[in-house]
GROMACS .gro file of C-alpha atoms in nm:
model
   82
    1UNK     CA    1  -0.506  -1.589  -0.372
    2UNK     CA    2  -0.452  -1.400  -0.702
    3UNK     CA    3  -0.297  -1.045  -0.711
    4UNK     CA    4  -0.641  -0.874  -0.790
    5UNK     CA    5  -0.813  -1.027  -0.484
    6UNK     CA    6  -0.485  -0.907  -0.298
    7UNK     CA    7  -0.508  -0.557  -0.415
    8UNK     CA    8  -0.895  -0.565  -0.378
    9UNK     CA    9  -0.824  -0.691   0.007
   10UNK     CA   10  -0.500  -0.403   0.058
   11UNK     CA   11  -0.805  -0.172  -0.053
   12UNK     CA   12  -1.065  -0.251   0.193
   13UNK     CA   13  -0.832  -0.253   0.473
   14UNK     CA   14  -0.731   0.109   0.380
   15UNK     CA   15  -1.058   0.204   0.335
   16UNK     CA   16  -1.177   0.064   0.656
   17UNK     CA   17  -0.910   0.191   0.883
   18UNK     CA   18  -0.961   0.517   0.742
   19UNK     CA   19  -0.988   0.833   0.969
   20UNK     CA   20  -1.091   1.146   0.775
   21UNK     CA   21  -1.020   1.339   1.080
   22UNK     CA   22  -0.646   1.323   0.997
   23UNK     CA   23  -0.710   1.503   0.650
   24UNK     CA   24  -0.495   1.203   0.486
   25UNK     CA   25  -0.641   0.978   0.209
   26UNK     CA   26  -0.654   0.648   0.272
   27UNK     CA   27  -0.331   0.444   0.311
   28UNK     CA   28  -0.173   0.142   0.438
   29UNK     CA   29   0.157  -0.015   0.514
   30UNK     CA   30   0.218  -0.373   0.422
   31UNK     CA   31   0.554  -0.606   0.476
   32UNK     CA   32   0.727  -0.690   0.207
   33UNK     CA   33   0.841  -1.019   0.308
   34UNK     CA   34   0.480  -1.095   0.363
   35UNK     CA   35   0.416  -1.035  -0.025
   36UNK     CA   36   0.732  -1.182  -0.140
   37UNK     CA   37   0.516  -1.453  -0.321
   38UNK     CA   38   0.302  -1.220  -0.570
   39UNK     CA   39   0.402  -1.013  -0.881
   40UNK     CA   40   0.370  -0.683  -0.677
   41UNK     CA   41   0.401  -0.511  -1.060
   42UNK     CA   42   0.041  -0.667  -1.105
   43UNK     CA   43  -0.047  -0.567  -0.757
   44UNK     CA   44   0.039  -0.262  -0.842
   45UNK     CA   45  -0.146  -0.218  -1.188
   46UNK     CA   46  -0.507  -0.346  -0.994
   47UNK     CA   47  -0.426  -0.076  -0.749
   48UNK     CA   48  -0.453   0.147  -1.025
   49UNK     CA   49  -0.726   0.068  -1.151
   50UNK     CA   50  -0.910   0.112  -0.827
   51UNK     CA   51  -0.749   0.495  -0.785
   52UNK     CA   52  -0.450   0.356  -0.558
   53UNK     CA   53  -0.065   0.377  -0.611
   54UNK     CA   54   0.172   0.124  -0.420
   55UNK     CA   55   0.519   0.234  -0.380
   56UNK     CA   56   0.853   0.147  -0.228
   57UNK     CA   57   0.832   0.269   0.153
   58UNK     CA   58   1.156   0.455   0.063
   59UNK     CA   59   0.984   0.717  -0.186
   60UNK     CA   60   0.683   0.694   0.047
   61UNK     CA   61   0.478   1.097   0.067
   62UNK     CA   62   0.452   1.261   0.409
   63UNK     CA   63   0.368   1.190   0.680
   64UNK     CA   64   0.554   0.797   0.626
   65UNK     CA   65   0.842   0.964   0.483
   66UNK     CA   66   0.948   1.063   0.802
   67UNK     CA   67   1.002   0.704   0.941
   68UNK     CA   68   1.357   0.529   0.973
   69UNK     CA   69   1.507   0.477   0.663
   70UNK     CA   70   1.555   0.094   0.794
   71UNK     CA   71   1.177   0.066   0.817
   72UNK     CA   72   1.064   0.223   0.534
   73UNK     CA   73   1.334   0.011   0.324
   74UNK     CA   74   1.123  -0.321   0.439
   75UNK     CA   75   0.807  -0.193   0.378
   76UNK     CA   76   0.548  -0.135   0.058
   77UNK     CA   77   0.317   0.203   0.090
   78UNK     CA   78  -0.022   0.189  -0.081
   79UNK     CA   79  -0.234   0.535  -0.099
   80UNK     CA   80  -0.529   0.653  -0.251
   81UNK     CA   81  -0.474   0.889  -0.582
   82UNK     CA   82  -0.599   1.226  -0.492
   0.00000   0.00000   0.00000
């Protein structure tokens, strides 16, 4: 799997497990150990393209900011761009 289909697959599972009842945009939490094996920076700039950001879990927006700092630390946080 390249890191476009990955970021195109992170998308669809955001989008799809979307609730717009909780006023939040689209998101998703994904292991980083699971990903160890792609150039998240790439990741990252196909996210981009598509109107999503992927950040450390540590500098993570509300309401996943407010997880254990061991979590977050061991996780990647991918949002839509508002």
């Amino acid at each position: 799997m390249t890191e476009r289909r990955l970021a195109e697959i992170i998308i669809d599972n955001a989008l799809r497990f979307h609730d717009d009842s909780t006023g939040l945009k689209p998101s998703l939490v994904i292991d980083k150990e699971d990903y160890s094996d792609f150039n998240i920076e790439e990741v990252k700039k196909v996210l981009e393209e598509y109107g999503f950001d992927l950040v450390d879990g540590t500098q993570a927006p509300p309401p996943f900011c407010e997880m254990e700092e061991d979590f977050k630390s061991r996780k990647w946080y991918i949002y839509q761009i508002e």
